Short mmCIF file of C-alpha atoms and ligand atoms in Angstrom, two decimals:
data_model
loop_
_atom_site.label_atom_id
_atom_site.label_comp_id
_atom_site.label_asym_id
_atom_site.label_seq_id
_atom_site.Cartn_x
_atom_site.Cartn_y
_atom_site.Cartn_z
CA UNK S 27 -65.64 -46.08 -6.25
CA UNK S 28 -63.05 -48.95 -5.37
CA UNK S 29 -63.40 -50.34 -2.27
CA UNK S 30 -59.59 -49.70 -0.46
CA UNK S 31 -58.38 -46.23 -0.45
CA UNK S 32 -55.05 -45.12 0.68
CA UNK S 33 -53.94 -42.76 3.03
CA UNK S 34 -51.39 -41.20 4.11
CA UNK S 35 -49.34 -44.02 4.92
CA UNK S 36 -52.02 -46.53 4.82
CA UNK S 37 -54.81 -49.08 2.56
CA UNK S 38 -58.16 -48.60 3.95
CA UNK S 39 -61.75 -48.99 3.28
CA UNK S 40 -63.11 -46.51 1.27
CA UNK S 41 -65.63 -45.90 3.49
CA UNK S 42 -63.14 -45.12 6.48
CA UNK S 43 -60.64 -42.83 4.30
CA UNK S 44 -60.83 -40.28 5.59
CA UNK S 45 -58.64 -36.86 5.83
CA UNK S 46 -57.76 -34.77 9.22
CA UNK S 47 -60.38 -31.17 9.25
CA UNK S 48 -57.18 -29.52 9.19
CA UNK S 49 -55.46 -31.21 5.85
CA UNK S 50 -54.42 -27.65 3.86
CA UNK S 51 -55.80 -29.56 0.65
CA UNK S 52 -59.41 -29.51 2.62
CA UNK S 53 -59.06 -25.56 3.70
CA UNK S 54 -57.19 -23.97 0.71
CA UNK S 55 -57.38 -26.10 -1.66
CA UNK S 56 -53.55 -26.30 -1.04
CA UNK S 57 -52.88 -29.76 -3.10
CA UNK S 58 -52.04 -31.16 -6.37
CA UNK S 59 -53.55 -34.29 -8.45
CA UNK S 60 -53.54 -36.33 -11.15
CA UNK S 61 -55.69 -38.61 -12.76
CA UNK S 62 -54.06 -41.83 -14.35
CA UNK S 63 -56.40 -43.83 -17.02
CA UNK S 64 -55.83 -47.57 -16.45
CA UNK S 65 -56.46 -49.64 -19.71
CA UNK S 66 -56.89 -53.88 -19.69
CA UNK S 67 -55.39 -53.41 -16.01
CA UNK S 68 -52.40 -51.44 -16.36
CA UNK S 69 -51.85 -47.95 -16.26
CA UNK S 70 -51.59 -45.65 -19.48
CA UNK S 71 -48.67 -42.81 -20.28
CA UNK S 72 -47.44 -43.36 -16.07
CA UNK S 73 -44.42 -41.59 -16.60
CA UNK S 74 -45.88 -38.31 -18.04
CA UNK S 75 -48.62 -38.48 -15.80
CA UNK S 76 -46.22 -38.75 -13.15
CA UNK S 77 -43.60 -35.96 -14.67
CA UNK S 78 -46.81 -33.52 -14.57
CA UNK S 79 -47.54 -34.52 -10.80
CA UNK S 80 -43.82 -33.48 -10.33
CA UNK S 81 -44.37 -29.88 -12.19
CA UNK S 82 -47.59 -29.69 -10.14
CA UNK S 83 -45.30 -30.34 -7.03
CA UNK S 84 -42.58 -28.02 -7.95
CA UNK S 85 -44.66 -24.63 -9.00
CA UNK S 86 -46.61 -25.26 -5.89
CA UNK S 87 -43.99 -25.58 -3.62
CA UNK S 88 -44.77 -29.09 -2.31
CA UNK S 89 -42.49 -31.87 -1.62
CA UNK S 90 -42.25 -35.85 -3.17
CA UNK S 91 -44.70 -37.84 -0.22
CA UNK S 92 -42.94 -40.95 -1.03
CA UNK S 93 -40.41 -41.57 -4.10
CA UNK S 94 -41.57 -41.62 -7.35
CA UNK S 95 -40.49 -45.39 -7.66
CA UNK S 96 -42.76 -46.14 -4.54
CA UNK S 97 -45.82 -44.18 -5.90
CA UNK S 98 -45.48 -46.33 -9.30
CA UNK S 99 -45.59 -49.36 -6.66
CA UNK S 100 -49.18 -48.05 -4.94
CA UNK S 101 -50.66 -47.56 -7.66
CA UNK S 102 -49.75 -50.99 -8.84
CA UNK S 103 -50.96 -52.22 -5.96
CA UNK S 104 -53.88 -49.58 -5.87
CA UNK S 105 -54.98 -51.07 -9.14
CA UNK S 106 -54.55 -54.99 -7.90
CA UNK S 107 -56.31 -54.03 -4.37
CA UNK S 108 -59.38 -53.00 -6.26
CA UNK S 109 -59.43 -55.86 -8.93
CA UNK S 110 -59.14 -53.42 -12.03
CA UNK S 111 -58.40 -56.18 -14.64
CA UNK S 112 -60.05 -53.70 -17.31
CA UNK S 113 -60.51 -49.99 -17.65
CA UNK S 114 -60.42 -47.50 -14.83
CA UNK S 115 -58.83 -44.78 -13.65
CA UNK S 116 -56.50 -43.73 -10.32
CA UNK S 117 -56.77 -40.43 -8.47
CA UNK S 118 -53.89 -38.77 -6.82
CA UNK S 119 -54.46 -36.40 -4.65
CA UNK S 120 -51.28 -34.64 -2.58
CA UNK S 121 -51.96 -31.71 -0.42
CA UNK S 122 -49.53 -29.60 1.51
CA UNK S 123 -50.11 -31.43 4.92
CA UNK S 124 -52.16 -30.87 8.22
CA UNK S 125 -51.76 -28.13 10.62
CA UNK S 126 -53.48 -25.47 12.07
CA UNK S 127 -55.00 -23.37 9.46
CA UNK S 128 -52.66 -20.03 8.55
CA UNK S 129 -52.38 -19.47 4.75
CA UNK S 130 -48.40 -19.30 5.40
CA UNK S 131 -46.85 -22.77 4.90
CA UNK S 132 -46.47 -24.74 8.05
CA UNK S 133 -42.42 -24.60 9.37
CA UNK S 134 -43.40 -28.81 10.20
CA UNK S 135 -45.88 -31.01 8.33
CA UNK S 136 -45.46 -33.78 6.08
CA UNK S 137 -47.61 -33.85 2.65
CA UNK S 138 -50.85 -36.16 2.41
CA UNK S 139 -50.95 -38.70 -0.57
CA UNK S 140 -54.54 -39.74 -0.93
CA UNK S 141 -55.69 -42.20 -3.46
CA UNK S 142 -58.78 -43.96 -4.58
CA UNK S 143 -59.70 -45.94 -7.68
CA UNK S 144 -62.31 -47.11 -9.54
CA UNK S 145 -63.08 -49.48 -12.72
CA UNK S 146 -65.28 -47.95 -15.59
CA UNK S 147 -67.54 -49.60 -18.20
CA UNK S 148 -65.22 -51.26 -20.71
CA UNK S 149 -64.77 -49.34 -23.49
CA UNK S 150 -67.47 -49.40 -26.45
CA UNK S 151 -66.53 -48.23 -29.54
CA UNK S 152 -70.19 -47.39 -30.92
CA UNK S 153 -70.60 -45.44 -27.59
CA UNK S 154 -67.17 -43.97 -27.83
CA UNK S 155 -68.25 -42.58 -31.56
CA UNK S 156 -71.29 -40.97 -30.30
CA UNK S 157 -71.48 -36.89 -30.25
CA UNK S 158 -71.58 -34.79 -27.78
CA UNK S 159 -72.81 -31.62 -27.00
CA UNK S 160 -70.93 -28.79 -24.94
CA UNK S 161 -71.81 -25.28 -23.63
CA UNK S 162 -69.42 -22.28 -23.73
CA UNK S 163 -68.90 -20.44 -20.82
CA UNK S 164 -66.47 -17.54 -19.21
CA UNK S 165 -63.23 -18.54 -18.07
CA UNK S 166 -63.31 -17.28 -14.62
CA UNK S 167 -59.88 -19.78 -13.34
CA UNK S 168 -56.89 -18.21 -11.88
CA UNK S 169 -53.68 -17.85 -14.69
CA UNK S 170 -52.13 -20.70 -13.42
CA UNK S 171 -54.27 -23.81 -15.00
CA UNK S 172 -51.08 -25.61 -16.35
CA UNK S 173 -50.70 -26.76 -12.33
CA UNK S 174 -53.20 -29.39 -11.96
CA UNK S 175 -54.65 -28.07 -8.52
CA UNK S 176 -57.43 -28.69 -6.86
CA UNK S 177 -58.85 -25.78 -6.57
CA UNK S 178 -61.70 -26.44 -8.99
CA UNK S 179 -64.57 -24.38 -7.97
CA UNK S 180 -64.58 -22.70 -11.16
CA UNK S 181 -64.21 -25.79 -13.06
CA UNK S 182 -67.30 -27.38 -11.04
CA UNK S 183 -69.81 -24.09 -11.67
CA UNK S 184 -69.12 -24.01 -14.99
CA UNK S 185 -69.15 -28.18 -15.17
CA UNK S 186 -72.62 -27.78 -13.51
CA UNK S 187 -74.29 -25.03 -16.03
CA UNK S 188 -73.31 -27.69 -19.03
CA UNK S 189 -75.13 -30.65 -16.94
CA UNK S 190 -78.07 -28.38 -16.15
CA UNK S 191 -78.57 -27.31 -19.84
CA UNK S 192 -78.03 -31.18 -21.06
CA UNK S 193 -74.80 -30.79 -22.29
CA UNK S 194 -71.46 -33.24 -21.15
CA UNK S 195 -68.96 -30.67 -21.13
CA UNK S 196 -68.52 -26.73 -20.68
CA UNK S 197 -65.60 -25.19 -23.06
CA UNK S 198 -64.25 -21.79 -21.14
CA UNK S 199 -64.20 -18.91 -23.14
CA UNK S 200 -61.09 -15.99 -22.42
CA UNK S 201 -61.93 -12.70 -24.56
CA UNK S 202 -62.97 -14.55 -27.82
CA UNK S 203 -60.62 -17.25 -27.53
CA UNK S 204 -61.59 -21.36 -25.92
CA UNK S 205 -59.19 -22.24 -23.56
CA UNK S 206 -60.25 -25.83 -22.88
CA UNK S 207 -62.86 -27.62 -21.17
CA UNK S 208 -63.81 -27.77 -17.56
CA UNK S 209 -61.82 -31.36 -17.54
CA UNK S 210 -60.75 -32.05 -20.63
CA UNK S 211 -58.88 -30.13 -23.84
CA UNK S 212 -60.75 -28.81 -26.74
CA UNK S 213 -59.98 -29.47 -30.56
CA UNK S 214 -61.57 -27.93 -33.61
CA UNK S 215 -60.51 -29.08 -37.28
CA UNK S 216 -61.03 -26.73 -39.99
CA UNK S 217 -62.15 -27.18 -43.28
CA UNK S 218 -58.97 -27.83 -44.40
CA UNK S 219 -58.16 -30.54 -42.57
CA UNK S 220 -56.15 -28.79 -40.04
CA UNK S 221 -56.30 -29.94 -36.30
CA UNK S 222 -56.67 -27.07 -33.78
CA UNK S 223 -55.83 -26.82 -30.26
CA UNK S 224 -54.76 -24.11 -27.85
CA UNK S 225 -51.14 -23.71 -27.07
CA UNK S 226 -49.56 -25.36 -23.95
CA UNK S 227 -49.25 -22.23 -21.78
CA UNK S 228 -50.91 -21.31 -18.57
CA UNK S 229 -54.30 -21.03 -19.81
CA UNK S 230 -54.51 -24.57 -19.97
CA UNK S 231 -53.70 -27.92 -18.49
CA UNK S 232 -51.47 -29.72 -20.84
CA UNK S 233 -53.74 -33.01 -21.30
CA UNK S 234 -51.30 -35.99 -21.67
CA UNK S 235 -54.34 -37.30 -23.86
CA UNK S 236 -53.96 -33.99 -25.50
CA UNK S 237 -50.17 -34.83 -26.26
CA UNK S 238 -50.96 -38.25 -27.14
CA UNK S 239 -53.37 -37.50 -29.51
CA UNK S 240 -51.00 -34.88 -31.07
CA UNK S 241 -47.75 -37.23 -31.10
CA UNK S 242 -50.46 -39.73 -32.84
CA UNK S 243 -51.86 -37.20 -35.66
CA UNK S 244 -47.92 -36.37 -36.65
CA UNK S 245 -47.13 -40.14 -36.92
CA UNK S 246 -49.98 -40.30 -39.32
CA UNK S 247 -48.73 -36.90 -41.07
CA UNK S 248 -52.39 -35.11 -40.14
CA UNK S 249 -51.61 -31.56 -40.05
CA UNK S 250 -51.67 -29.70 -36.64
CA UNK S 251 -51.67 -25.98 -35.41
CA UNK S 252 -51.10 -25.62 -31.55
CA UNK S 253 -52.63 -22.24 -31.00
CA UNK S 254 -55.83 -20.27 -29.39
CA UNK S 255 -58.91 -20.19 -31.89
CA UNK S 256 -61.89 -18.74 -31.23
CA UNK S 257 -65.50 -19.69 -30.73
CA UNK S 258 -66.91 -17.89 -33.93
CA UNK S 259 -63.81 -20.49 -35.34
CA UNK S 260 -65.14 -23.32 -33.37
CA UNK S 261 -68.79 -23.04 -33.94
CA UNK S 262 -67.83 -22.84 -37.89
CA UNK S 263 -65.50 -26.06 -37.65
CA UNK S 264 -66.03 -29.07 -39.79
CA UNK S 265 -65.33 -31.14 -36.73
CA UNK S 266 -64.89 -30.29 -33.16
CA UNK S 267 -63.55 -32.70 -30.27
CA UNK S 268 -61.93 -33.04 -26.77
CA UNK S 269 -59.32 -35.12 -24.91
CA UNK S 270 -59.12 -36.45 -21.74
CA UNK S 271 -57.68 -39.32 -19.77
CA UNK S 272 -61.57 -40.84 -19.25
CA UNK S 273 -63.38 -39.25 -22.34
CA UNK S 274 -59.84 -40.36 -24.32
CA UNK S 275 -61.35 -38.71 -27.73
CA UNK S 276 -64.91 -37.80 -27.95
CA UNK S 277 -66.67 -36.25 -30.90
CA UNK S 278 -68.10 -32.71 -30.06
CA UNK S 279 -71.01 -32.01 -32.17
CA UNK S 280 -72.81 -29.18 -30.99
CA UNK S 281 -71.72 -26.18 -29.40
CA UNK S 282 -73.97 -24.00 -27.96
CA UNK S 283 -76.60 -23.63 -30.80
CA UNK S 284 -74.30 -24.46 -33.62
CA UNK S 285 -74.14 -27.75 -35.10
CA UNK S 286 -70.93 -28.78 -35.82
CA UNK S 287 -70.18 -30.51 -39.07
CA UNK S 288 -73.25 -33.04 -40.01
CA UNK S 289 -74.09 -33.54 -36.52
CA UNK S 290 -71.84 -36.81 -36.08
CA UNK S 291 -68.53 -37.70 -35.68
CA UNK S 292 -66.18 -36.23 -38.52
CA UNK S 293 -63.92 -38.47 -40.15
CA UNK S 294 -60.65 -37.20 -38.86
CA UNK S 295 -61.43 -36.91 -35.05
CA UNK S 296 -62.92 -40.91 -35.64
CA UNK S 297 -59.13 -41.67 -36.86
CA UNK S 298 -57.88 -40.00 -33.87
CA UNK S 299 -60.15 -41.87 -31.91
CA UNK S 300 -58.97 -45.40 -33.32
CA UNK S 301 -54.95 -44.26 -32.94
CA UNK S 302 -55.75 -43.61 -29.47
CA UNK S 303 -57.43 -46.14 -29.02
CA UNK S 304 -54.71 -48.66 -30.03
CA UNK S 305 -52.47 -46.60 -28.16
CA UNK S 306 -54.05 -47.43 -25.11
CA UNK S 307 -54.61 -51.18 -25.86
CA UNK S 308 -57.96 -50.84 -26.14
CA UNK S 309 -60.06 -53.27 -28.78
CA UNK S 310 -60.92 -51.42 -31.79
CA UNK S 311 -63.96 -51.51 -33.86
N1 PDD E 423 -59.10 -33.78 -16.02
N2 PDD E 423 -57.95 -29.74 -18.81
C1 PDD E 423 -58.42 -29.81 -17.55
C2 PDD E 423 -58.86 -28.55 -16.87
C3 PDD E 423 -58.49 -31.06 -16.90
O1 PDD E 423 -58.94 -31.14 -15.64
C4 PDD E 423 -58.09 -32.23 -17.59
C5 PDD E 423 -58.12 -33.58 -16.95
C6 PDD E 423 -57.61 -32.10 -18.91
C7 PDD E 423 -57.14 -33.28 -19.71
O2 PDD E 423 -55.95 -33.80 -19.18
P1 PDD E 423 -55.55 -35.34 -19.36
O3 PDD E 423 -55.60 -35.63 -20.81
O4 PDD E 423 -54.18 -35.42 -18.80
O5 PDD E 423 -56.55 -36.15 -18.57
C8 PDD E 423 -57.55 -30.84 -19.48
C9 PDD E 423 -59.08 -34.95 -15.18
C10 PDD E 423 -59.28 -36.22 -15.94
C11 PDD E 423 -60.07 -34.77 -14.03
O6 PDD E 423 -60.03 -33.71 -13.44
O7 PDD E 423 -60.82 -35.69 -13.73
#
């Protein structure tokens, strides 16, 4: 992690940042976040990562902490505090406030913007070609996972079975259908050529990666289908995938038992890669 945080109000060291016992986002889970990718040192897609921050806001009921003009400036200045001159990332975390605990909402507090930062290993493109595999699980989250909440405790079981079984990521299973991943959206092209991904609704987070990636495949004129599949469709896909703001596009090739494809990264989600790729300003291969 970076080594100045900031909260509520204030830069500190990371290893004094710390949050009152009685911050709602530390007993109910009663905050919203996002995470921002930053790419040669500036931030990527700000202002839709910062128009989903405001939905988050809105659906739960939680005011602006600062304007969105002055949260552009921290994280500017988050970014230049922690000498990110390559890749990292930004974490925003906004909870409802401090006061005593009672689930109703407090008649006076003011909501807590917390954020930290870190730099990540600059981007490899060999690495970033490499396969992984991913588990399926049941999708136990509440119906609202289009609000980027932290309430993750689903996300982190499920996150955890995948780790213990060797696997990177977890893709949550609703009656036969995948929903996404634990932190990330999951992609499936068919034999056809035709990109897959579930529908923007509430059974997902709508990945700005995820809209990225499809704004990039129809400037290329790839074919796309936004809709559920299921996992029998998935495990039988030529190529499989996910999106996310710090796995940008990464090859799935194995789920569960099933190899996907050849076992290596098919040739359309490696194009998707290399658009997204140059639309983040990272070096290609
Ligand atoms: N996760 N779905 C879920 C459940 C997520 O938590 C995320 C992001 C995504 C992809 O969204 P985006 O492309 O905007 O990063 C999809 C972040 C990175 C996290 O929790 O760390």
């Amino acid at each position: 992690m970076g080594t100045i945080a900031y909260v509520d109000g204030r830069y500190v060291p990371h290893g004094r940042a710390l949050v009152h016992v009685e911050d709602r986002g530390y007993q109910f889970a009663d905050a919203v976040y996002e995470v921002i990718g930053i790419h040669r040192g500036r931030p990527v897609d700000e202002a839709e990562h910062l128009e989903r921050l405001g939905r988050s806001l809105a659906a739960a009921r939680i005011d602006w902490p600062v304007a969105e003009k002055a949260l552009r400036i921290k994280i500017v200045e988050m970014i230049r505090r922690n000498r990110i001159t390559s890749r990292g990332m930004v974490y925003i975390q906004i909870s409802r406030g401090v006061a005593p605990r009672n689930h109703i909402f407090p008649p006076s507090c003011h909501p807590v913007l917390v954020m930290t930062a870190k730099a990540l290993p600059s981007f490899d493109w060999s690495a970033a070609c490499r396969g992984v595999a991913v588990i399926t699980t049941a999708d136990l989250r509440w119906r609202r996972c289009d609000i980027k909440s932290t309430s993750l405790i689903a996300n982190v079981l499920a996150r955890q079975d995948a780790h213990e079984a060797g696997a990177f990521e977890a893709w949550l299973v609703e009656g036969d259908v995948v929903t996404e991943g634990t932190a990330s959206n999951a992609w499936i092209v068919t034999h056809d050529g035709l990109l897959r991904t579930h529908n923007a609704d509430n059974a997902i987070l709508n990945g700005i990666t995820r809209r990225a990636v499809m704004h990039l495949a129809a400037e290329h004129g790839l074919s796309l289908r936004e809709g559920a599949f299921t996992l029998s469709e998935a495990k039988a896909a030529a190529e499989a995938f996910l999106t996310s703001t710090t796995s940008m596009v990464k090859p799935v090739v194995r789920i569960d038992d099933a190899v996907i494809g050849d076992g290596a990264i098919g040739p359309l989600s490696r194009r998707l890669l290399a658009y997204y790729v140059e639309h983040v300003g990272e070096p290609g291969h």
